[in-house]
GROMACS .gro file of N, CA and C in nm:
model
  492
    1UNK      N    1   0.084  -0.120   0.000
    1UNK     CA    2   0.000   0.000   0.000
    1UNK      C    3   0.087   0.124   0.000
    2UNK      N    4   0.036   0.229  -0.059
    2UNK     CA    5   0.102   0.358  -0.055
    2UNK      C    6   0.031   0.440   0.051
    3UNK      N    7   0.103   0.490   0.149
    3UNK     CA    8   0.042   0.570   0.256
    3UNK      C    9  -0.026   0.482   0.357
    4UNK      N   10  -0.145   0.523   0.407
    4UNK     CA   11  -0.216   0.447   0.509
    4UNK      C   12  -0.299   0.335   0.446
    5UNK      N   13  -0.386   0.272   0.526
    5UNK     CA   14  -0.462   0.157   0.477
    5UNK      C   15  -0.563   0.196   0.370
    6UNK      N   16  -0.593   0.324   0.354
    6UNK     CA   17  -0.685   0.370   0.250
    6UNK      C   18  -0.609   0.405   0.122
    7UNK      N   19  -0.484   0.367   0.115
    7UNK     CA   20  -0.401   0.401  -0.001
    7UNK      C   21  -0.435   0.318  -0.124
    8UNK      N   22  -0.362   0.342  -0.228
    8UNK     CA   23  -0.381   0.273  -0.355
    8UNK      C   24  -0.277   0.163  -0.367
    9UNK      N   25  -0.320   0.046  -0.401
    9UNK     CA   26  -0.229  -0.068  -0.416
    9UNK      C   27  -0.180  -0.073  -0.560
   10UNK      N   28  -0.051  -0.083  -0.579
   10UNK     CA   29   0.012  -0.084  -0.710
   10UNK      C   30   0.031  -0.229  -0.755
   11UNK      N   31  -0.008  -0.262  -0.878
   11UNK     CA   32   0.002  -0.402  -0.922
   11UNK      C   33   0.145  -0.442  -0.955
   12UNK      N   34   0.171  -0.570  -0.944
   12UNK     CA   35   0.298  -0.625  -0.990
   12UNK      C   36   0.298  -0.627  -1.142
   13UNK      N   37   0.417  -0.615  -1.201
   13UNK     CA   38   0.429  -0.613  -1.346
   13UNK      C   39   0.532  -0.716  -1.392
   14UNK      N   40   0.507  -0.771  -1.507
   14UNK     CA   41   0.604  -0.855  -1.575
   14UNK      C   42   0.625  -0.789  -1.712
   15UNK      N   43   0.748  -0.752  -1.742
   15UNK     CA   44   0.778  -0.680  -1.864
   15UNK      C   45   0.884  -0.753  -1.945
   16UNK      N   46   0.871  -0.741  -2.076
   16UNK     CA   47   0.969  -0.794  -2.168
   16UNK      C   48   0.984  -0.694  -2.282
   17UNK      N   49   1.106  -0.665  -2.319
   17UNK     CA   50   1.131  -0.573  -2.429
   17UNK      C   51   1.258  -0.612  -2.503
   18UNK      N   52   1.256  -0.591  -2.633
   18UNK     CA   53   1.374  -0.621  -2.712
   18UNK      C   54   1.379  -0.525  -2.831
   19UNK      N   55   1.499  -0.497  -2.875
   19UNK     CA   56   1.521  -0.416  -2.994
   19UNK      C   57   1.618  -0.491  -3.083
   20UNK      N   58   1.585  -0.496  -3.209
   20UNK     CA   59   1.668  -0.564  -3.306
   20UNK      C   60   1.720  -0.461  -3.405
   21UNK      N   61   1.851  -0.451  -3.416
   21UNK     CA   62   1.915  -0.361  -3.511
   21UNK      C   63   1.936  -0.438  -3.640
   22UNK      N   64   1.849  -0.414  -3.737
   22UNK     CA   65   1.853  -0.490  -3.863
   22UNK      C   66   1.968  -0.445  -3.953
   23UNK      N   67   2.006  -0.318  -3.944
   23UNK     CA   68   2.118  -0.264  -4.020
   23UNK      C   69   2.170  -0.142  -3.945
   24UNK      N   70   2.263  -0.070  -4.006
   24UNK     CA   71   2.315   0.049  -3.939
   24UNK      C   72   2.209   0.157  -3.922
   25UNK      N   73   2.103   0.153  -4.001
   25UNK     CA   74   2.003   0.260  -3.996
   25UNK      C   75   1.863   0.214  -3.958
   26UNK      N   76   1.833   0.084  -3.955
   26UNK     CA   77   1.697   0.036  -3.926
   26UNK      C   78   1.694  -0.045  -3.797
   27UNK      N   79   1.592  -0.014  -3.712
   27UNK     CA   80   1.574  -0.084  -3.585
   27UNK      C   81   1.427  -0.120  -3.568
   28UNK      N   82   1.402  -0.232  -3.499
   28UNK     CA   83   1.268  -0.275  -3.468
   28UNK      C   84   1.262  -0.307  -3.318
   29UNK      N   85   1.154  -0.264  -3.252
   29UNK     CA   86   1.138  -0.290  -3.108
   29UNK      C   87   1.005  -0.358  -3.080
   30UNK      N   88   1.004  -0.441  -2.977
   30UNK     CA   89   0.883  -0.508  -2.931
   30UNK      C   90   0.883  -0.503  -2.779
   31UNK      N   91   0.769  -0.463  -2.721
   31UNK     CA   92   0.753  -0.457  -2.576
   31UNK      C   93   0.624  -0.529  -2.539
   32UNK      N   94   0.630  -0.608  -2.431
   32UNK     CA   95   0.513  -0.676  -2.376
   32UNK      C   96   0.509  -0.645  -2.226
   33UNK      N   97   0.393  -0.600  -2.180
   33UNK     CA   98   0.376  -0.561  -2.040
   33UNK      C   99   0.251  -0.631  -1.986
   34UNK      N  100   0.267  -0.707  -1.876
   34UNK     CA  101   0.155  -0.776  -1.810
   34UNK      C  102   0.144  -0.722  -1.668
   35UNK      N  103   0.027  -0.670  -1.633
   35UNK     CA  104   0.005  -0.613  -1.499
   35UNK      C  105  -0.097  -0.698  -1.424
   36UNK      N  106  -0.065  -0.732  -1.298
   36UNK     CA  107  -0.149  -0.819  -1.216
   36UNK      C  108  -0.242  -0.735  -1.128
   37UNK      N  109  -0.346  -0.680  -1.191
   37UNK     CA  110  -0.441  -0.592  -1.121
   37UNK      C  111  -0.533  -0.669  -1.027
   38UNK      N  112  -0.553  -0.798  -1.048
   38UNK     CA  113  -0.643  -0.876  -0.962
   38UNK      C  114  -0.597  -0.877  -0.817
   39UNK      N  115  -0.468  -0.857  -0.794
   39UNK     CA  116  -0.414  -0.853  -0.657
   39UNK      C  117  -0.458  -0.727  -0.583
   40UNK      N  118  -0.494  -0.622  -0.657
   40UNK     CA  119  -0.522  -0.493  -0.593
   40UNK      C  120  -0.668  -0.476  -0.555
   41UNK      N  121  -0.759  -0.536  -0.633
   41UNK     CA  122  -0.902  -0.518  -0.606
   41UNK      C  123  -0.981  -0.625  -0.680
   42UNK      N  124  -1.098  -0.659  -0.628
   42UNK     CA  125  -1.186  -0.754  -0.696
   42UNK      C  126  -1.252  -0.692  -0.819
   43UNK      N  127  -1.250  -0.560  -0.827
   43UNK     CA  128  -1.312  -0.489  -0.940
   43UNK      C  129  -1.223  -0.483  -1.064
   44UNK      N  130  -1.096  -0.517  -1.049
   44UNK     CA  131  -1.002  -0.508  -1.161
   44UNK      C  132  -0.964  -0.645  -1.212
   45UNK      N  133  -0.917  -0.652  -1.336
   45UNK     CA  134  -0.865  -0.777  -1.392
   45UNK      C  135  -0.726  -0.750  -1.451
   46UNK      N  136  -0.650  -0.857  -1.466
   46UNK     CA  137  -0.513  -0.846  -1.517
   46UNK      C  138  -0.514  -0.794  -1.661
   47UNK      N  139  -0.410  -0.720  -1.697
   47UNK     CA  140  -0.407  -0.658  -1.829
   47UNK      C  141  -0.278  -0.691  -1.904
   48UNK      N  142  -0.285  -0.672  -2.034
   48UNK     CA  143  -0.173  -0.696  -2.122
   48UNK      C  144  -0.159  -0.577  -2.216
   49UNK      N  145  -0.035  -0.538  -2.241
   49UNK     CA  146  -0.007  -0.434  -2.339
   49UNK      C  147   0.104  -0.486  -2.430
   50UNK      N  148   0.080  -0.479  -2.561
   50UNK     CA  149   0.178  -0.521  -2.660
   50UNK      C  150   0.203  -0.402  -2.752
   51UNK      N  151   0.330  -0.367  -2.770
   51UNK     CA  152   0.363  -0.255  -2.857
   51UNK      C  153   0.485  -0.288  -2.940
   52UNK      N  154   0.487  -0.234  -3.059
   52UNK     CA  155   0.599  -0.255  -3.149
   52UNK      C  156   0.628  -0.128  -3.227
   53UNK      N  157   0.752  -0.114  -3.268
   53UNK     CA  158   0.788   0.006  -3.341
   53UNK      C  159   0.903  -0.019  -3.437
   54UNK      N  160   0.915   0.072  -3.531
   54UNK     CA  161   1.016   0.064  -3.635
   54UNK      C  162   1.082   0.201  -3.643
   55UNK      N  163   1.214   0.204  -3.656
   55UNK     CA  164   1.285   0.332  -3.662
   55UNK      C  165   1.388   0.332  -3.774
   56UNK      N  166   1.392   0.444  -3.842
   56UNK     CA  167   1.497   0.470  -3.941
   56UNK      C  168   1.585   0.576  -3.879
   57UNK      N  169   1.707   0.541  -3.846
   57UNK     CA  170   1.801   0.630  -3.778
   57UNK      C  171   1.927   0.642  -3.862
   58UNK      N  172   1.930   0.739  -3.957
   58UNK     CA  173   2.043   0.747  -4.050
   58UNK      C  174   2.171   0.793  -3.982
   59UNK      N  175   2.282   0.763  -4.045
   59UNK     CA  176   2.411   0.807  -3.996
   59UNK      C  177   2.425   0.958  -4.019
   60UNK      N  178   2.481   1.027  -3.922
   60UNK     CA  179   2.494   1.172  -3.930
   60UNK      C  180   2.595   1.212  -4.037
   61UNK      N  181   2.559   1.313  -4.116
   61UNK     CA  182   2.653   1.368  -4.213
   61UNK      C  183   2.651   1.305  -4.350
   62UNK      N  184   2.566   1.205  -4.374
   62UNK     CA  185   2.562   1.138  -4.505
   62UNK      C  186   2.431   1.172  -4.576
   63UNK      N  187   2.439   1.196  -4.704
   63UNK     CA  188   2.321   1.222  -4.784
   63UNK      C  189   2.273   1.365  -4.775
   64UNK      N  190   2.163   1.390  -4.844
   64UNK     CA  191   2.103   1.523  -4.844
   64UNK      C  192   2.030   1.544  -4.712
   65UNK      N  193   1.987   1.667  -4.685
   65UNK     CA  194   1.928   1.700  -4.555
   65UNK      C  195   1.807   1.614  -4.523
   66UNK      N  196   1.723   1.584  -4.622
   66UNK     CA  197   1.603   1.505  -4.596
   66UNK      C  198   1.635   1.357  -4.574
   67UNK      N  199   1.754   1.311  -4.616
   67UNK     CA  200   1.795   1.173  -4.592
   67UNK      C  201   1.856   1.156  -4.454
   68UNK      N  202   1.880   1.267  -4.383
   68UNK     CA  203   1.937   1.261  -4.248
   68UNK      C  204   1.831   1.272  -4.139
   69UNK      N  205   1.704   1.273  -4.174
   69UNK     CA  206   1.596   1.289  -4.076
   69UNK      C  207   1.556   1.152  -4.020
   70UNK      N  208   1.575   1.128  -3.890
   70UNK     CA  209   1.531   1.003  -3.830
   70UNK      C  210   1.377   0.995  -3.829
   71UNK      N  211   1.322   0.880  -3.864
   71UNK     CA  212   1.178   0.858  -3.867
   71UNK      C  213   1.143   0.739  -3.777
   72UNK      N  214   1.026   0.748  -3.711
   72UNK     CA  215   0.981   0.642  -3.623
   72UNK      C  216   0.831   0.618  -3.644
   73UNK      N  217   0.788   0.493  -3.630
   73UNK     CA  218   0.647   0.458  -3.637
   73UNK      C  219   0.622   0.340  -3.544
   74UNK      N  220   0.503   0.336  -3.485
   74UNK     CA  221   0.473   0.228  -3.393
   74UNK      C  222   0.324   0.207  -3.377
   75UNK      N  223   0.289   0.099  -3.311
   75UNK     CA  224   0.150   0.065  -3.283
   75UNK      C  225   0.145  -0.010  -3.150
   76UNK      N  226   0.028  -0.003  -3.084
   76UNK     CA  227   0.013  -0.076  -2.958
   76UNK      C  228  -0.131  -0.120  -2.938
   77UNK      N  229  -0.145  -0.224  -2.856
   77UNK     CA  230  -0.274  -0.274  -2.809
   77UNK      C  231  -0.265  -0.284  -2.657
   78UNK      N  232  -0.366  -0.232  -2.589
   78UNK     CA  233  -0.363  -0.230  -2.442
   78UNK      C  234  -0.502  -0.261  -2.387
   79UNK      N  235  -0.505  -0.345  -2.284
   79UNK     CA  236  -0.629  -0.373  -2.212
   79UNK      C  237  -0.637  -0.280  -2.092
   80UNK      N  238  -0.755  -0.229  -2.064
   80UNK     CA  239  -0.779  -0.144  -1.947
   80UNK      C  240  -0.819  -0.237  -1.831
   81UNK      N  241  -0.776  -0.210  -1.705
   81UNK     CA  242  -0.798  -0.307  -1.597
   81UNK      C  243  -0.941  -0.316  -1.542
   82UNK      N  244  -1.035  -0.238  -1.591
   82UNK     CA  245  -1.172  -0.247  -1.542
   82UNK      C  246  -1.267  -0.266  -1.661
   83UNK      N  247  -1.392  -0.299  -1.630
   83UNK     CA  248  -1.490  -0.325  -1.735
   83UNK      C  249  -1.596  -0.215  -1.733
   84UNK      N  250  -1.665  -0.202  -1.846
   84UNK     CA  251  -1.781  -0.113  -1.856
   84UNK      C  252  -1.894  -0.193  -1.919
   85UNK      N  253  -2.013  -0.187  -1.860
   85UNK     CA  254  -2.127  -0.264  -1.908
   85UNK      C  255  -2.093  -0.412  -1.915
   86UNK      N  256  -2.012  -0.459  -1.820
   86UNK     CA  257  -1.968  -0.598  -1.813
   86UNK      C  258  -1.890  -0.642  -1.937
   87UNK      N  259  -1.823  -0.549  -2.001
   87UNK     CA  260  -1.745  -0.578  -2.121
   87UNK      C  261  -1.605  -0.518  -2.106
   88UNK      N  262  -1.505  -0.587  -2.160
   88UNK     CA  263  -1.367  -0.538  -2.154
   88UNK      C  264  -1.351  -0.410  -2.235
   89UNK      N  265  -1.259  -0.326  -2.192
   89UNK     CA  266  -1.225  -0.205  -2.264
   89UNK      C  267  -1.082  -0.220  -2.314
   90UNK      N  268  -1.066  -0.205  -2.444
   90UNK     CA  269  -0.935  -0.215  -2.507
   90UNK      C  270  -0.899  -0.081  -2.570
   91UNK      N  271  -0.769  -0.060  -2.584
   91UNK     CA  272  -0.719   0.062  -2.647
   91UNK      C  273  -0.618   0.023  -2.755
   92UNK      N  274  -0.630   0.085  -2.870
   92UNK     CA  275  -0.531   0.066  -2.976
   92UNK      C  276  -0.480   0.204  -3.018
   93UNK      N  277  -0.356   0.206  -3.062
   93UNK     CA  278  -0.300   0.335  -3.102
   93UNK      C  279  -0.190   0.321  -3.204
   94UNK      N  280  -0.170   0.429  -3.277
   94UNK     CA  281  -0.063   0.440  -3.376
   94UNK      C  282   0.017   0.565  -3.346
   95UNK      N  283   0.147   0.558  -3.364
   95UNK     CA  284   0.234   0.672  -3.340
   95UNK      C  285   0.330   0.689  -3.457
   96UNK      N  286   0.363   0.815  -3.486
   96UNK     CA  287   0.467   0.845  -3.584
   96UNK      C  288   0.547   0.962  -3.530
   97UNK      N  289   0.673   0.970  -3.569
   97UNK     CA  290   0.756   1.079  -3.522
   97UNK      C  291   0.879   1.096  -3.609
   98UNK      N  292   0.937   1.213  -3.597
   98UNK     CA  293   1.061   1.242  -3.668
   98UNK      C  294   1.142   1.341  -3.587
   99UNK      N  295   1.271   1.346  -3.617
   99UNK     CA  296   1.363   1.439  -3.553
   99UNK      C  297   1.429   1.521  -3.662
  100UNK      N  298   1.413   1.651  -3.655
  100UNK     CA  299   1.475   1.739  -3.754
  100UNK      C  300   1.611   1.781  -3.700
  101UNK      N  301   1.720   1.729  -3.759
  101UNK     CA  302   1.852   1.766  -3.708
  101UNK      C  303   1.888   1.908  -3.748
  102UNK      N  304   1.956   1.976  -3.657
  102UNK     CA  305   2.003   2.111  -3.686
  102UNK      C  306   2.151   2.103  -3.723
  103UNK      N  307   2.232   2.202  -3.691
  103UNK     CA  308   2.369   2.205  -3.741
  103UNK      C  309   2.459   2.096  -3.684
  104UNK      N  310   2.434   2.049  -3.565
  104UNK     CA  311   2.515   1.942  -3.505
  104UNK      C  312   2.423   1.828  -3.464
  105UNK      N  313   2.475   1.705  -3.448
  105UNK     CA  314   2.388   1.592  -3.418
  105UNK      C  315   2.317   1.601  -3.284
  106UNK      N  316   2.370   1.678  -3.189
  106UNK     CA  317   2.306   1.686  -3.058
  106UNK      C  318   2.198   1.794  -3.052
  107UNK      N  319   2.179   1.871  -3.158
  107UNK     CA  320   2.076   1.974  -3.163
  107UNK      C  321   1.969   1.930  -3.261
  108UNK      N  322   1.844   1.920  -3.210
  108UNK     CA  323   1.736   1.872  -3.296
  108UNK      C  324   1.601   1.918  -3.244
  109UNK      N  325   1.503   1.910  -3.331
  109UNK     CA  326   1.364   1.934  -3.297
  109UNK      C  327   1.290   1.803  -3.320
  110UNK      N  328   1.223   1.752  -3.217
  110UNK     CA  329   1.148   1.626  -3.226
  110UNK      C  330   1.000   1.657  -3.240
  111UNK      N  331   0.935   1.590  -3.335
  111UNK     CA  332   0.792   1.607  -3.357
  111UNK      C  333   0.730   1.468  -3.358
  112UNK      N  334   0.620   1.451  -3.282
  112UNK     CA  335   0.554   1.320  -3.275
  112UNK      C  336   0.403   1.340  -3.280
  113UNK      N  337   0.334   1.239  -3.332
  113UNK     CA  338   0.188   1.240  -3.340
  113UNK      C  339   0.136   1.103  -3.299
  114UNK      N  340   0.032   1.103  -3.216
  114UNK     CA  341  -0.029   0.977  -3.169
  114UNK      C  342  -0.180   0.986  -3.186
  115UNK      N  343  -0.237   0.880  -3.238
  115UNK     CA  344  -0.382   0.868  -3.248
  115UNK      C  345  -0.421   0.738  -3.177
  116UNK      N  346  -0.525   0.746  -3.092
  116UNK     CA  347  -0.565   0.625  -3.020
  116UNK      C  348  -0.717   0.617  -3.010
  117UNK      N  349  -0.764   0.494  -2.991
  117UNK     CA  350  -0.906   0.466  -2.975
  117UNK      C  351  -0.921   0.376  -2.854
  118UNK      N  352  -1.007   0.416  -2.762
  118UNK     CA  353  -1.030   0.339  -2.639
  118UNK      C  354  -1.179   0.306  -2.631
  119UNK      N  355  -1.209   0.179  -2.612
  119UNK     CA  356  -1.348   0.135  -2.600
  119UNK      C  357  -1.413   0.111  -2.735
  120UNK      N  358  -1.535   0.056  -2.729
  120UNK     CA  359  -1.610   0.029  -2.850
  120UNK      C  360  -1.758   0.046  -2.818
  121UNK      N  361  -1.822   0.141  -2.881
  121UNK     CA  362  -1.961   0.174  -2.852
  121UNK      C  363  -2.055   0.055  -2.871
  122UNK      N  364  -2.023  -0.033  -2.963
  122UNK     CA  365  -2.112  -0.146  -2.988
  122UNK      C  366  -2.110  -0.249  -2.874
  123UNK      N  367  -2.003  -0.250  -2.792
  123UNK     CA  368  -1.994  -0.346  -2.681
  123UNK      C  369  -2.030  -0.286  -2.546
  124UNK      N  370  -1.982  -0.165  -2.517
  124UNK     CA  371  -2.000  -0.112  -2.382
  124UNK      C  372  -2.047   0.033  -2.377
  125UNK      N  373  -2.091   0.089  -2.486
  125UNK     CA  374  -2.144   0.225  -2.497
  125UNK      C  375  -2.043   0.333  -2.464
  126UNK      N  376  -1.917   0.298  -2.457
  126UNK     CA  377  -1.813   0.397  -2.432
  126UNK      C  378  -1.709   0.390  -2.544
  127UNK      N  379  -1.673   0.506  -2.594
  127UNK     CA  380  -1.568   0.511  -2.695
  127UNK      C  381  -1.502   0.647  -2.686
  128UNK      N  382  -1.369   0.645  -2.695
  128UNK     CA  383  -1.293   0.769  -2.687
  128UNK      C  384  -1.184   0.767  -2.793
  129UNK      N  385  -1.179   0.872  -2.872
  129UNK     CA  386  -1.072   0.889  -2.969
  129UNK      C  387  -0.987   1.006  -2.923
  130UNK      N  388  -0.855   0.989  -2.931
  130UNK     CA  389  -0.767   1.099  -2.888
  130UNK      C  390  -0.655   1.118  -2.989
  131UNK      N  391  -0.610   1.243  -2.995
  131UNK     CA  392  -0.502   1.282  -3.085
  131UNK      C  393  -0.403   1.362  -3.001
  132UNK      N  394  -0.277   1.333  -3.019
  132UNK     CA  395  -0.174   1.395  -2.936
  132UNK      C  396  -0.059   1.439  -3.025
  133UNK      N  397  -0.020   1.565  -3.014
  133UNK     CA  398   0.095   1.618  -3.088
  133UNK      C  399   0.199   1.662  -2.986
  134UNK      N  400   0.322   1.624  -3.011
  134UNK     CA  401   0.432   1.659  -2.921
  134UNK      C  402   0.544   1.724  -3.000
  135UNK      N  403   0.597   1.835  -2.948
  135UNK     CA  404   0.710   1.904  -3.009
  135UNK      C  405   0.814   1.924  -2.900
  136UNK      N  406   0.936   1.881  -2.925
  136UNK     CA  407   1.042   1.894  -2.827
  136UNK      C  408   1.169   1.949  -2.889
  137UNK      N  409   1.245   2.018  -2.809
  137UNK     CA  410   1.372   2.075  -2.851
  137UNK      C  411   1.481   2.016  -2.765
  138UNK      N  412   1.594   1.982  -2.823
  138UNK     CA  413   1.706   1.933  -2.742
  138UNK      C  414   1.837   1.983  -2.799
  139UNK      N  415   1.934   2.000  -2.710
  139UNK     CA  416   2.068   2.038  -2.752
  139UNK      C  417   2.099   2.185  -2.744
  140UNK      N  418   2.002   2.267  -2.706
  140UNK     CA  419   2.031   2.409  -2.693
  140UNK      C  420   1.937   2.469  -2.589
  141UNK      N  421   1.978   2.581  -2.534
  141UNK     CA  422   1.903   2.648  -2.429
  141UNK      C  423   1.833   2.769  -2.489
  142UNK      N  424   1.701   2.770  -2.485
  142UNK     CA  425   1.625   2.880  -2.543
  142UNK      C  426   1.606   2.995  -2.445
  143UNK      N  427   1.642   2.976  -2.318
  143UNK     CA  428   1.617   3.078  -2.217
  143UNK      C  429   1.739   3.164  -2.187
  144UNK      N  430   1.856   3.120  -2.226
  144UNK     CA  431   1.977   3.192  -2.193
  144UNK      C  432   2.069   3.196  -2.313
  145UNK      N  433   2.115   3.314  -2.348
  145UNK     CA  434   2.209   3.323  -2.461
  145UNK      C  435   2.351   3.303  -2.410
  146UNK      N  436   2.438   3.266  -2.501
  146UNK     CA  437   2.577   3.239  -2.467
  146UNK      C  438   2.647   3.369  -2.425
  147UNK      N  439   2.732   3.360  -2.325
  147UNK     CA  440   2.808   3.475  -2.277
  147UNK      C  441   2.910   3.512  -2.383
  148UNK      N  442   2.909   3.638  -2.424
  148UNK     CA  443   3.004   3.684  -2.525
  148UNK      C  444   3.136   3.718  -2.455
  149UNK      N  445   3.243   3.660  -2.502
  149UNK     CA  446   3.376   3.680  -2.443
  149UNK      C  447   3.465   3.754  -2.542
  150UNK      N  448   3.421   3.869  -2.585
  150UNK     CA  449   3.496   3.948  -2.684
  150UNK      C  450   3.525   4.088  -2.630
  151UNK      N  451   3.582   4.098  -2.515
  151UNK     CA  452   3.617   4.228  -2.459
  151UNK      C  453   3.767   4.244  -2.447
  152UNK      N  454   3.807   4.363  -2.404
  152UNK     CA  455   3.950   4.390  -2.383
  152UNK      C  456   3.991   4.318  -2.255
  153UNK      N  457   4.103   4.247  -2.263
  153UNK     CA  458   4.152   4.173  -2.147
  153UNK      C  459   4.296   4.212  -2.120
  154UNK      N  460   4.331   4.213  -1.994
  154UNK     CA  461   4.468   4.240  -1.954
  154UNK      C  462   4.538   4.106  -1.938
  155UNK      N  463   4.616   4.068  -2.039
  155UNK     CA  464   4.688   3.941  -2.037
  155UNK      C  465   4.833   3.971  -1.998
  156UNK      N  466   4.878   3.917  -1.885
  156UNK     CA  467   5.015   3.948  -1.840
  156UNK      C  468   5.120   3.887  -1.933
  157UNK      N  469   5.229   3.958  -1.949
  157UNK     CA  470   5.341   3.913  -2.031
  157UNK      C  471   5.445   3.853  -1.935
  158UNK      N  472   5.489   3.733  -1.958
  158UNK     CA  473   5.586   3.671  -1.866
  158UNK      C  474   5.721   3.743  -1.871
  159UNK      N  475   5.783   3.754  -1.753
  159UNK     CA  476   5.916   3.816  -1.742
  159UNK      C  477   6.021   3.707  -1.760
  160UNK      N  478   6.090   3.708  -1.873
  160UNK     CA  479   6.191   3.604  -1.901
  160UNK      C  480   6.331   3.664  -1.898
  161UNK      N  481   6.350   3.782  -1.834
  161UNK     CA  482   6.480   3.847  -1.833
  161UNK      C  483   6.583   3.768  -1.751
  162UNK      N  484   6.541   3.698  -1.645
  162UNK     CA  485   6.636   3.625  -1.562
  162UNK      C  486   6.654   3.482  -1.603
  163UNK      N  487   6.586   3.437  -1.710
  163UNK     CA  488   6.595   3.298  -1.755
  163UNK      C  489   6.705   3.284  -1.858
  164UNK      N  490   6.790   3.185  -1.841
  164UNK     CA  491   6.901   3.163  -1.935
  164UNK      C  492   6.883   3.038  -2.014
   0.00000   0.00000   0.00000
């Protein structure tokens, strides 16, 4: 339990994940997640999540600018731990993303899009569609500019008169 006896019980998880590098630029990932919700409450049931993805991650500095853009795509299936109208609720989703490299490999703009569907109106009268857009920046600080070190400086000249 988290906190006192009225706390929330966290389920045990069994996870498996692997990534296969098919070539220098292509990768495939698979993740499986099993959560034991039945231990936490009689109202919940155990769930499974399966997700897979594919990535094109080109080598830096080769090809034209559009050939250097990393691309990613994935899909997942997930069970929700409770029921509605005595019917299971499932979620499926698709994701795509890319990274726009800037002048150096550590500076980039990441853009991702996710579409998901949870529930099915024909089984349990509940259905939710969601769309998610994510934009991220990495490798540079947008809040602070670099300190300019271009002023007059007093640089001492070494005294070598006594050195032979």
